[in-house]
Amino acid sequence: MAINKVEICGVNTSRLPILSNEEKETLLQAIKAGDATARERYIQGNLRLVLSVIKRFSNSSENADDLFQIGCIGLIKAIDNFDTSLNVKFSTYAVPMIIGEIRRYLRDNNAIRVSRSLRDTAYRAIYARETYTKKYLKEPTIEEIAKEIGIDKEEIVYALDAIQSPMSLYEPVYTEGGDTLYVMDQLSDKKNREENWVQNLALLDAMDRLGDRERHIIQLRFYEGKTQMEVAEEIGISQAQVSRLEKAALKSMRNYLS
């Protein structure tokens, strides 16, 4: 998916306007007063926000133009429903709505077909959750959602799970200093630990050639099955640092074993 192209849906992204904080506040007040021109200016001034969001879906096979259009729908919904009295930045409010709109589109167009009744249940639950969050400024529990829409909580959980899009283990979740952390970096492996093949590959000898910290990380990650986050908390460094040290240690071990 060509996210970085200059023109999307006929819009030259390099020429999109950037609004100052003062302009944003003035336009929002005008929008609440029913000014259609101000609403159009505010939409144009926030299209960069849509672009930044659709980059999160770069692994998707969907066309960038389609995602941009769907993201714009989420942006417009956010503008029409934004409450300026909550003292929340518009981008903080809008980004989840844009993401939600795109995810709903991807779910509806997923090759894995889900029955209409299940989707209806899931969408009712999602709408109830969004309404509850906006009203009480906190996430509802499944029990509270079930009570709100009159459906058993087990059925809600099943419906929400059914519409989830499959996620790649290589989907990026965080970047720090140029080092990207992927979904697989946050998973522990408690079944296929390295004890099963350590004797055949002389891993103990390879580990002995590592520094103390690198050896400790490998021990925690592959012998004790801990996630990178758990390792980071135990030894007192960031997850990104754990990732860098782990990759370097594994490379060193592979070179020794090859």
Backbone as CSV, one residue per row, in Angstrom:
resi,resn,N_x,N_y,N_z,CA_x,CA_y,CA_z,C_x,C_y,C_z
1,MET,0.856,-1.192,0.000,0.000,0.000,0.000,0.888,1.236,0.000
2,ALA,0.710,2.075,-1.012,1.576,3.253,-1.161,1.084,4.407,-0.306
3,ILE,1.475,4.398,0.967,1.033,5.433,1.905,1.724,6.759,1.640
4,ASN,2.967,6.714,1.170,3.774,7.930,1.089,3.642,8.684,-0.231
5,LYS,2.683,8.296,-1.093,2.547,9.026,-2.335,2.005,10.422,-2.063
6,VAL,2.343,11.360,-2.954,2.001,12.764,-2.730,0.507,13.011,-2.867
7,GLU,-0.135,12.353,-3.853,-1.554,12.610,-4.095,-2.404,11.418,-3.703
8,ILE,-3.391,11.664,-2.834,-4.328,10.633,-2.404,-5.733,11.161,-2.617
9,CYS,-6.537,10.386,-3.348,-7.923,10.780,-3.629,-8.006,12.186,-4.245
10,GLY,-7.028,12.521,-5.084,-7.042,13.825,-5.715,-6.560,14.955,-4.836
11,VAL,-6.110,14.637,-3.619,-5.628,15.645,-2.676,-4.107,15.669,-2.693
12,ASN,-3.523,16.820,-2.962,-2.069,16.965,-2.920,-1.648,17.107,-1.455
13,THR,-1.131,16.017,-0.892,-0.834,15.985,0.546,0.295,16.920,0.938
14,SER,1.147,17.283,-0.030,2.260,18.182,0.293,1.786,19.619,0.472
15,ARG,0.556,19.910,0.053,0.041,21.264,0.149,-1.110,21.408,1.144
16,LEU,-1.282,20.423,1.977,-2.352,20.503,2.969,-2.065,21.633,3.961
17,PRO,-3.087,22.405,4.335,-2.873,23.525,5.265,-2.578,23.045,6.676
18,ILE,-1.866,23.855,7.423,-1.587,23.581,8.838,-2.196,24.710,9.654
19,LEU,-3.078,24.359,10.583,-3.773,25.362,11.386,-3.020,25.642,12.678
20,SER,-2.975,26.908,13.057,-2.397,27.265,14.358,-3.417,26.941,15.444
21,ASN,-2.965,26.907,16.696,-3.884,26.628,17.804,-4.996,27.664,17.876
22,GLU,-4.656,28.925,17.602,-5.664,29.986,17.640,-6.705,29.783,16.546
23,GLU,-6.250,29.396,15.340,-7.175,29.142,14.243,-8.093,27.970,14.559
24,LYS,-7.538,26.929,15.174,-8.346,25.762,15.523,-9.467,26.134,16.489
25,GLU,-9.130,26.896,17.520,-10.135,27.293,18.505,-11.215,28.165,17.870
26,THR,-10.795,29.110,17.032,-11.752,30.001,16.368,-12.681,29.213,15.452
27,LEU,-12.117,28.295,14.686,-12.921,27.500,13.760,-13.890,26.583,14.494
28,LEU,-13.437,25.997,15.607,-14.321,25.117,16.378,-15.529,25.880,16.907
29,GLN,-15.300,27.082,17.386,-16.414,27.894,17.878,-17.379,28.220,16.743
30,ALA,-16.829,28.519,15.555,-17.673,28.825,14.403,-18.456,27.604,13.951
31,ILE,-17.817,26.424,14.037,-18.494,25.169,13.657,-19.689,24.915,14.561
32,LYS,-19.494,25.129,15.864,-20.591,24.928,16.811,-21.740,25.892,16.551
33,ALA,-21.423,27.022,15.928,-22.447,28.014,15.597,-23.092,27.724,14.246
34,GLY,-22.655,26.631,13.586,-23.268,26.230,12.331,-22.614,26.760,11.086
35,ASP,-21.379,27.217,11.175,-20.672,27.787,10.032,-20.099,26.646,9.166
36,ALA,-20.688,26.417,7.992,-20.270,25.331,7.112,-18.888,25.578,6.528
37,THR,-18.574,26.839,6.241,-17.255,27.166,5.688,-16.153,26.861,6.694
38,ALA,-16.400,27.194,7.958,-15.424,26.904,9.016,-15.236,25.398,9.166
39,ARG,-16.319,24.663,9.035,-16.249,23.199,9.137,-15.377,22.632,8.029
40,GLU,-15.535,23.136,6.801,-14.736,22.664,5.677,-13.265,23.007,5.889
41,ARG,-12.972,24.208,6.379,-11.591,24.604,6.647,-10.960,23.715,7.720
42,TYR,-11.764,23.378,8.738,-11.248,22.561,9.839,-10.960,21.141,9.347
43,ILE,-11.818,20.624,8.482,-11.576,19.302,7.899,-10.270,19.318,7.113
44,GLN,-10.115,20.318,6.227,-8.895,20.423,5.425,-7.649,20.562,6.311
45,GLY,-7.793,21.298,7.397,-6.667,21.531,8.290,-6.277,20.337,9.129
46,ASN,-7.112,19.283,9.107,-6.813,18.082,9.898,-6.627,16.832,9.048
47,LEU,-6.532,17.003,7.740,-6.327,15.844,6.868,-4.971,15.190,7.102
48,ARG,-3.991,15.967,7.577,-2.683,15.367,7.917,-2.830,14.350,9.050
49,LEU,-3.810,14.580,9.903,-4.077,13.645,11.000,-4.534,12.298,10.433
50,VAL,-5.384,12.357,9.400,-5.838,11.127,8.749,-4.651,10.409,8.108
51,LEU,-3.771,11.167,7.455,-2.588,10.564,6.830,-1.711,9.850,7.851
52,SER,-1.532,10.481,9.003,-0.677,9.872,10.030,-1.301,8.585,10.563
53,VAL,-2.638,8.541,10.618,-3.318,7.355,11.131,-3.230,6.199,10.138
54,ILE,-3.452,6.473,8.850,-3.469,5.360,7.893,-2.088,4.740,7.717
55,LYS,-1.031,5.444,8.147,0.299,4.841,8.107,0.392,3.646,9.046
56,ARG,-0.469,3.638,10.075,-0.480,2.500,11.000,-0.979,1.235,10.317
57,PHE,-1.654,1.398,9.181,-2.221,0.254,8.476,-1.426,-0.042,7.209
58,SER,-0.121,0.288,7.227,0.724,0.103,6.045,0.859,-1.359,5.650
59,ASN,0.646,-2.290,6.607,0.731,-3.713,6.294,-0.548,-4.246,5.671
60,SER,-1.570,-3.404,5.620,-2.842,-3.831,5.050,-2.739,-3.888,3.529
61,SER,-3.514,-4.801,2.928,-3.534,-4.908,1.466,-4.509,-3.919,0.844
62,GLU,-5.215,-3.160,1.679,-6.194,-2.210,1.170,-5.525,-1.030,0.470
63,ASN,-6.228,-0.458,-0.509,-5.737,0.691,-1.241,-5.671,1.909,-0.328
64,ALA,-4.573,2.686,-0.445,-4.395,3.858,0.411,-5.500,4.883,0.203
65,ASP,-5.967,5.022,-1.025,-7.047,5.972,-1.303,-8.310,5.597,-0.541
66,ASP,-8.615,4.288,-0.516,-9.812,3.827,0.192,-9.695,4.099,1.690
67,LEU,-8.519,3.786,2.255,-8.332,4.015,3.684,-8.396,5.503,4.016
68,PHE,-7.869,6.325,3.126,-7.912,7.775,3.347,-9.356,8.261,3.372
69,GLN,-10.167,7.777,2.445,-11.574,8.170,2.401,-12.308,7.744,3.668
70,ILE,-12.053,6.515,4.109,-12.703,6.021,5.329,-12.207,6.812,6.539
71,GLY,-10.908,7.113,6.565,-10.364,7.915,7.658,-10.991,9.293,7.709
72,CYS,-11.286,9.867,6.536,-11.930,11.186,6.483,-13.338,11.131,7.076
73,ILE,-14.022,10.001,6.878,-15.350,9.828,7.493,-15.226,9.867,9.015
74,GLY,-14.199,9.158,9.535,-13.962,9.183,10.982,-13.624,10.575,11.472
75,LEU,-12.834,11.309,10.677,-12.473,12.689,11.040,-13.712,13.571,11.107
76,ILE,-14.586,13.463,10.123,-15.805,14.277,10.095,-16.706,13.944,11.280
77,LYS,-16.823,12.661,11.604,-17.618,12.259,12.767,-17.035,12.864,14.049
78,ALA,-15.709,12.860,14.125,-15.047,13.417,15.309,-15.322,14.915,15.421
79,ILE,-15.254,15.626,14.301,-15.513,17.067,14.310,-16.948,17.353,14.739
80,ASP,-17.891,16.591,14.201,-19.304,16.824,14.493,-19.675,16.471,15.934
81,ASN,-18.896,15.589,16.565,-19.239,15.148,17.917,-18.304,15.679,19.002
82,PHE,-17.295,16.455,18.605,-16.310,16.923,19.568,-16.917,17.941,20.535
83,ASP,-16.643,17.707,21.830,-17.142,18.592,22.877,-15.979,19.445,23.392
84,THR,-15.970,20.718,23.053,-14.865,21.602,23.440,-14.797,21.840,24.941
85,SER,-15.875,21.561,25.664,-15.904,21.819,27.113,-15.141,20.770,27.911
86,LEU,-14.704,19.674,27.268,-14.030,18.593,27.985,-12.549,18.871,28.222
87,ASN,-12.025,19.974,27.654,-10.609,20.328,27.805,-9.686,19.208,27.335
88,VAL,-10.040,18.599,26.204,-9.243,17.548,25.591,-8.825,18.020,24.210
89,LYS,-7.568,17.757,23.829,-7.118,18.136,22.490,-7.947,17.412,21.438
90,PHE,-8.232,18.096,20.351,-9.051,17.477,19.313,-8.397,16.219,18.763
91,SER,-7.074,16.261,18.558,-6.385,15.090,18.007,-6.517,13.882,18.929
92,THR,-6.498,14.114,20.246,-6.648,13.021,21.213,-8.009,12.360,21.062
93,TYR,-9.013,13.162,20.779,-10.375,12.648,20.603,-10.548,12.027,19.220
94,ALA,-9.942,12.645,18.194,-10.201,12.239,16.820,-9.484,10.960,16.404
95,VAL,-8.245,10.784,16.862,-7.460,9.627,16.405,-8.167,8.295,16.669
96,PRO,-8.692,8.034,17.895,-9.401,6.759,18.107,-10.615,6.603,17.199
97,MET,-11.306,7.710,16.895,-12.475,7.622,16.030,-12.074,7.299,14.593
98,ILE,-10.966,7.881,14.130,-10.479,7.590,12.781,-10.029,6.128,12.698
99,ILE,-9.282,5.696,13.704,-8.821,4.299,13.744,-10.015,3.353,13.774
100,GLY,-11.003,3.678,14.608,-12.194,2.836,14.718,-12.938,2.716,13.400
101,GLU,-13.048,3.821,12.679,-13.746,3.812,11.390,-13.004,2.931,10.387
102,ILE,-11.677,3.032,10.368,-10.882,2.221,9.445,-10.960,0.747,9.818
103,ARG,-10.896,0.454,11.106,-10.978,-0.950,11.538,-12.332,-1.555,11.201
104,ARG,-13.401,-0.770,11.343,-14.727,-1.281,10.980,-14.780,-1.593,9.483
105,TYR,-14.175,-0.714,8.698,-14.137,-0.944,7.247,-13.358,-2.222,6.929
106,LEU,-12.202,-2.392,7.565,-11.385,-3.579,7.302,-12.096,-4.850,7.744
107,ARG,-12.819,-4.767,8.878,-13.555,-5.947,9.340,-14.665,-6.316,8.361
108,ASP,-15.392,-5.313,7.889,-16.499,-5.568,6.964,-16.021,-6.107,5.628
109,ASN,-14.760,-5.798,5.272,-14.217,-6.246,3.995,-13.225,-7.390,4.165
110,ASN,-13.228,-7.975,5.347,-12.305,-9.073,5.631,-12.712,-10.318,4.848
111,ALA,-11.708,-11.066,4.391,-11.997,-12.308,3.667,-12.646,-13.341,4.569
112,ILE,-12.416,-13.213,5.884,-13.058,-14.123,6.830,-14.452,-13.599,7.095
113,ARG,-15.456,-14.264,6.600,-16.812,-13.771,6.677,-17.406,-14.034,8.061
114,VAL,-18.070,-13.032,8.586,-18.734,-13.120,9.884,-20.209,-12.860,9.664
115,SER,-21.066,-13.639,10.319,-22.505,-13.502,10.108,-22.979,-12.098,10.460
116,ARG,-24.054,-11.672,9.784,-24.582,-10.330,9.988,-25.025,-10.129,11.430
117,SER,-25.634,-11.157,12.024,-26.122,-11.016,13.402,-24.975,-10.803,14.384
118,LEU,-23.854,-11.494,14.142,-22.689,-11.317,15.010,-22.128,-9.912,14.865
119,ARG,-22.031,-9.426,13.615,-21.524,-8.078,13.398,-22.439,-7.043,14.052
120,ASP,-23.750,-7.257,13.932,-24.696,-6.316,14.539,-24.517,-6.260,16.055
121,THR,-24.331,-7.434,16.658,-24.112,-7.487,18.109,-22.823,-6.761,18.475
122,ALA,-21.772,-7.017,17.704,-20.476,-6.385,17.972,-20.566,-4.871,17.829
123,TYR,-21.240,-4.393,16.778,-21.335,-2.953,16.545,-22.198,-2.271,17.598
124,ARG,-23.233,-2.965,18.058,-24.055,-2.418,19.142,-23.222,-2.283,20.415
125,ALA,-22.379,-3.292,20.660,-21.527,-3.256,21.849,-20.493,-2.135,21.739
126,ILE,-19.910,-1.969,20.545,-18.918,-0.913,20.338,-19.553,0.460,20.501
127,TYR,-20.760,0.626,19.942,-21.456,1.912,20.067,-21.791,2.199,21.534
128,ALA,-22.238,1.158,22.247,-22.566,1.332,23.668,-21.319,1.704,24.467
129,ARG,-20.193,1.098,24.115,-18.934,1.399,24.807,-18.507,2.841,24.564
130,GLU,-18.603,3.285,23.296,-18.210,4.652,22.968,-19.122,5.671,23.650
131,THR,-20.426,5.364,23.674,-21.389,6.265,24.323,-21.137,6.342,25.817
132,TYR,-20.893,5.182,26.429,-20.636,5.121,27.874,-19.359,5.881,28.220
133,THR,-18.305,5.676,27.399,-17.022,6.344,27.644,-17.151,7.852,27.549
134,LYS,-17.901,8.304,26.555,-18.090,9.744,26.381,-18.885,10.335,27.543
135,LYS,-19.849,9.564,28.052,-20.715,10.061,29.127,-20.024,10.055,30.479
136,TYR,-19.304,8.956,30.778,-18.718,8.785,32.112,-17.196,8.967,32.144
137,LEU,-16.588,9.198,30.954,-15.132,9.408,30.844,-14.330,8.231,31.384
138,LYS,-14.849,7.030,31.194,-14.115,5.818,31.549,-14.661,4.660,30.722
139,GLU,-13.833,3.623,30.547,-14.233,2.456,29.773,-15.210,1.598,30.586
140,PRO,-16.313,1.152,29.978,-17.250,0.271,30.695,-16.730,-1.161,30.730
141,THR,-17.203,-1.929,31.671,-16.886,-3.354,31.711,-17.830,-4.081,30.751
142,ILE,-17.511,-5.331,30.455,-18.381,-6.137,29.595,-19.758,-6.277,30.227
143,GLU,-19.787,-6.425,31.564,-21.070,-6.547,32.268,-21.917,-5.291,32.076
144,GLU,-21.291,-4.118,32.125,-22.023,-2.861,31.949,-22.536,-2.710,30.516
145,ILE,-21.726,-3.147,29.552,-22.177,-3.112,28.162,-23.353,-4.066,27.963
146,ALA,-23.237,-5.271,28.546,-24.302,-6.267,28.426,-25.617,-5.744,29.003
147,LYS,-25.532,-5.085,30.138,-26.720,-4.524,30.769,-27.319,-3.413,29.913
148,GLU,-26.461,-2.627,29.277,-26.907,-1.490,28.468,-27.683,-1.944,27.233
149,ILE,-27.199,-3.011,26.554,-27.849,-3.429,25.304,-28.704,-4.678,25.460
150,GLY,-28.733,-5.256,26.665,-29.613,-6.388,26.924,-29.205,-7.676,26.245
151,ILE,-27.906,-7.921,26.155,-27.392,-9.145,25.545,-26.411,-9.797,26.510
152,ASP,-26.401,-11.127,26.570,-25.499,-11.839,27.479,-24.047,-11.449,27.209
153,LYS,-23.268,-11.310,28.290,-21.878,-10.884,28.129,-21.064,-11.895,27.326
154,GLU,-21.393,-13.189,27.453,-20.659,-14.202,26.695,-20.850,-14.007,25.196
155,GLU,-22.084,-13.653,24.803,-22.372,-13.429,23.391,-21.650,-12.187,22.870
156,ILE,-21.532,-11.163,23.734,-20.828,-9.940,23.344,-19.350,-10.225,23.121
157,VAL,-18.740,-10.962,24.047,-17.322,-11.315,23.921,-17.083,-12.110,22.641
158,TYR,-17.975,-13.061,22.366,-17.837,-13.887,21.166,-17.956,-13.039,19.903
159,ALA,-18.910,-12.107,19.897,-19.133,-11.250,18.727,-17.955,-10.322,18.494
160,LEU,-17.438,-9.707,19.563,-16.298,-8.795,19.427,-15.064,-9.536,18.939
161,ASP,-14.887,-10.761,19.418,-13.738,-11.558,19.000,-13.866,-11.961,17.526
162,ALA,-15.100,-12.211,17.075,-15.329,-12.681,15.711,-14.986,-11.635,14.667
163,ILE,-15.128,-10.352,15.011,-14.890,-9.298,14.014,-13.468,-8.750,14.064
164,GLN,-12.632,-9.291,14.943,-11.255,-8.811,15.014,-10.485,-9.235,13.778
165,SER,-9.723,-8.317,13.219,-8.883,-8.621,12.056,-7.636,-9.369,12.500
166,PRO,-7.186,-10.376,11.729,-5.939,-11.062,12.064,-4.781,-10.073,12.071
167,MET,-3.852,-10.260,12.977,-2.713,-9.347,13.109,-1.421,-10.085,12.814
168,SER,-0.585,-9.469,12.037,0.709,-10.057,11.727,1.646,-9.959,12.934
169,LEU,2.460,-11.014,13.120,3.446,-10.978,14.189,4.501,-9.909,13.926
170,TYR,4.589,-9.472,12.678,5.575,-8.461,12.317,4.976,-7.061,12.249
171,GLU,3.770,-6.885,12.801,3.170,-5.544,12.822,3.892,-4.690,13.864
172,PRO,4.377,-3.514,13.466,5.100,-2.657,14.422,4.160,-2.084,15.464
173,VAL,4.610,-2.050,16.723,3.775,-1.500,17.788,4.427,-0.308,18.480
174,TYR,5.745,-0.124,18.271,6.430,0.972,18.970,7.789,1.189,18.329
175,THR,8.214,2.437,18.270,9.534,2.761,17.724,10.256,3.707,18.665
176,GLU,11.497,3.407,18.983,12.300,4.277,19.849,13.699,4.358,19.278
177,GLY,14.091,5.561,18.913,15.445,5.781,18.405,15.778,4.976,17.173
178,GLY,14.767,4.748,16.328,15.013,4.016,15.091,14.874,2.515,15.224
179,ASP,14.730,2.000,16.452,14.557,0.561,16.677,13.072,0.260,16.807
180,THR,12.555,-0.580,15.921,11.124,-0.907,15.910,10.864,-2.182,16.702
181,LEU,9.839,-2.128,17.544,9.396,-3.303,18.283,8.160,-3.861,17.591
182,TYR,8.146,-5.171,17.391,7.041,-5.817,16.696,6.187,-6.622,17.679
183,VAL,5.011,-7.055,17.203,4.106,-7.838,18.044,4.834,-9.058,18.601
184,MET,5.619,-9.732,17.776,6.304,-10.949,18.218,7.289,-10.670,19.355
185,ASP,7.790,-9.433,19.452,8.723,-9.097,20.529,8.033,-9.046,21.885
186,GLN,6.694,-8.949,21.894,5.957,-8.821,23.147,5.332,-10.140,23.578
187,LEU,5.636,-11.216,22.840,5.074,-12.517,23.155,6.132,-13.411,23.778
188,SER,5.714,-14.172,24.765,6.636,-15.132,25.353,6.365,-16.509,24.758
189,ASP,7.362,-17.347,24.738,7.240,-18.684,24.174,7.530,-19.693,25.274
190,LYS,6.450,-20.245,25.846,6.613,-21.157,26.980,6.650,-22.626,26.551
191,LYS,6.384,-22.891,25.260,6.327,-24.281,24.807,7.604,-24.707,24.089
192,ASN,8.082,-23.855,23.193,9.239,-24.231,22.373,10.500,-23.555,22.875
193,ARG,10.890,-23.915,24.079,12.073,-23.298,24.660,13.337,-23.940,24.117
194,GLU,14.431,-23.204,24.259,15.681,-23.630,23.645,16.311,-24.859,24.310
195,GLU,15.775,-25.307,25.477,16.331,-26.510,26.101,16.251,-27.714,25.181
196,ASN,15.244,-27.696,24.257,15.030,-28.855,23.400,16.162,-29.068,22.400
197,TRP,16.917,-28.017,22.062,17.985,-28.205,21.073,19.324,-27.627,21.499
198,VAL,19.441,-27.271,22.807,20.689,-26.668,23.276,21.871,-27.621,23.148
199,GLN,21.653,-28.920,23.369,22.761,-29.865,23.321,23.284,-30.016,21.902
200,ASN,22.386,-30.018,20.923,22.792,-30.226,19.542,23.525,-29.022,18.961
201,LEU,23.219,-27.825,19.405,23.787,-26.625,18.801,24.864,-25.960,19.647
202,ALA,25.228,-26.576,20.722,26.290,-26.045,21.583,25.993,-24.609,22.012
203,LEU,24.728,-24.362,22.360,24.339,-23.011,22.740,25.022,-22.540,24.027
204,LEU,25.279,-23.460,24.915,25.915,-23.057,26.173,27.285,-22.440,25.910
205,ASP,28.016,-23.024,24.969,29.329,-22.471,24.633,29.178,-21.094,24.004
206,ALA,28.173,-20.966,23.151,27.951,-19.676,22.491,27.546,-18.612,23.499
207,MET,26.720,-19.007,24.480,26.274,-18.052,25.494,27.413,-17.611,26.392
208,ASP,28.346,-18.513,26.639,29.485,-18.176,27.497,30.342,-17.066,26.896
209,ARG,30.244,-16.858,25.597,31.036,-15.837,24.926,30.354,-14.466,24.967
210,LEU,29.118,-14.425,25.488,28.395,-13.161,25.586,28.782,-12.425,26.861
211,GLY,28.482,-11.117,26.879,28.655,-10.355,28.102,27.617,-10.772,29.138
212,ASP,27.821,-10.377,30.388,26.929,-10.803,31.462,25.483,-10.377,31.211
213,ARG,25.298,-9.121,30.789,23.932,-8.633,30.601,23.251,-9.327,29.428
214,GLU,23.982,-9.490,28.293,23.399,-10.152,27.132,23.039,-11.600,27.458
215,ARG,23.928,-12.279,28.211,23.669,-13.677,28.577,22.439,-13.771,29.478
216,HIS,22.312,-12.802,30.384,21.159,-12.789,31.293,19.860,-12.585,30.516
217,ILE,19.898,-11.701,29.504,18.709,-11.442,28.687,18.293,-12.697,27.921
218,ILE,19.269,-13.373,27.310,18.969,-14.610,26.574,18.389,-15.659,27.515
219,GLN,18.930,-15.734,28.718,18.443,-16.696,29.706,16.976,-16.422,30.054
220,LEU,16.678,-15.161,30.314,15.309,-14.794,30.687,14.333,-14.971,29.526
221,ARG,14.766,-14.596,28.324,13.875,-14.629,27.160,13.594,-16.051,26.691
222,PHE,14.650,-16.871,26.542,14.472,-18.143,25.871,14.475,-19.368,26.785
223,TYR,14.939,-19.200,28.032,14.882,-20.310,28.967,13.735,-20.151,29.951
224,GLU,13.434,-18.926,30.307,12.340,-18.690,31.251,11.068,-18.186,30.567
225,GLY,11.155,-17.966,29.261,9.969,-17.631,28.479,9.355,-16.280,28.782
226,LYS,10.180,-15.299,29.179,9.648,-13.989,29.528,9.580,-13.084,28.300
227,THR,8.647,-12.128,28.316,8.551,-11.153,27.239,9.653,-10.116,27.396
228,GLN,9.874,-9.337,26.327,10.886,-8.286,26.408,10.516,-7.249,27.465
229,MET,9.219,-6.965,27.607,8.794,-5.999,28.618,9.115,-6.505,30.024
230,GLU,8.865,-7.797,30.274,9.160,-8.375,31.589,10.658,-8.337,31.870
231,VAL,11.459,-8.636,30.841,12.913,-8.589,31.000,13.368,-7.164,31.301
232,ALA,12.791,-6.198,30.569,13.156,-4.791,30.767,12.888,-4.349,32.199
233,GLU,11.737,-4.743,32.731,11.382,-4.370,34.101,12.316,-5.030,35.109
234,GLU,12.735,-6.262,34.829,13.577,-6.997,35.786,14.986,-6.437,35.865
235,ILE,15.538,-6.035,34.700,16.931,-5.576,34.733,17.056,-4.056,34.681
236,GLY,15.914,-3.364,34.592,15.935,-1.917,34.744,16.369,-1.118,33.530
237,ILE,16.027,-1.585,32.316,16.294,-0.809,31.102,15.022,-0.787,30.265
238,SER,15.023,-0.041,29.141,13.826,0.048,28.307,13.679,-1.205,27.454
239,GLN,12.433,-1.418,26.975,12.190,-2.560,26.106,12.979,-2.441,24.807
240,ALA,13.135,-1.210,24.311,13.901,-1.010,23.084,15.359,-1.448,23.271
241,GLN,15.906,-1.148,24.460,17.279,-1.563,24.747,17.384,-3.088,24.823
242,VAL,16.380,-3.714,25.448,16.354,-5.179,25.505,16.344,-5.753,24.097
243,SER,15.518,-5.157,23.237,15.422,-5.637,21.853,16.762,-5.543,21.136
244,ARG,17.457,-4.390,21.293,18.757,-4.208,20.644,19.777,-5.223,21.157
245,LEU,19.835,-5.376,22.489,20.817,-6.296,23.080,20.512,-7.735,22.695
246,GLU,19.230,-8.090,22.653,18.838,-9.453,22.286,19.247,-9.762,20.848
247,LYS,18.962,-8.828,19.933,19.303,-9.050,18.526,20.815,-9.173,18.341
248,ALA,21.568,-8.327,19.042,23.024,-8.379,18.935,23.556,-9.699,19.487
249,ALA,22.987,-10.140,20.611,23.434,-11.391,21.236,23.143,-12.583,20.331
250,LEU,21.938,-12.616,19.744,21.580,-13.725,18.860,22.456,-13.752,17.612
251,LYS,22.780,-12.561,17.094,23.662,-12.488,15.931,25.046,-13.035,16.271
252,SER,25.538,-12.664,17.456,26.849,-13.144,17.892,26.846,-14.666,18.054
253,MET,25.764,-15.195,18.606,25.665,-16.637,18.811,25.586,-17.378,17.476
254,ARG,24.807,-16.789,16.536,24.689,-17.431,15.217,26.044,-17.476,14.506
255,ASN,26.797,-16.379,14.628,28.114,-16.328,13.990,29.039,-17.388,14.584
256,TYR,28.937,-17.583,15.898,29.794,-18.585,16.548,29.405,-20.001,16.131
257,LEU,28.091,-20.230,16.007,27.599,-21.577,15.700,27.718,-21.919,14.222
258,SER,27.853,-20.905,13.373,27.911,-21.175,11.923,29.308,-21.634,11.485
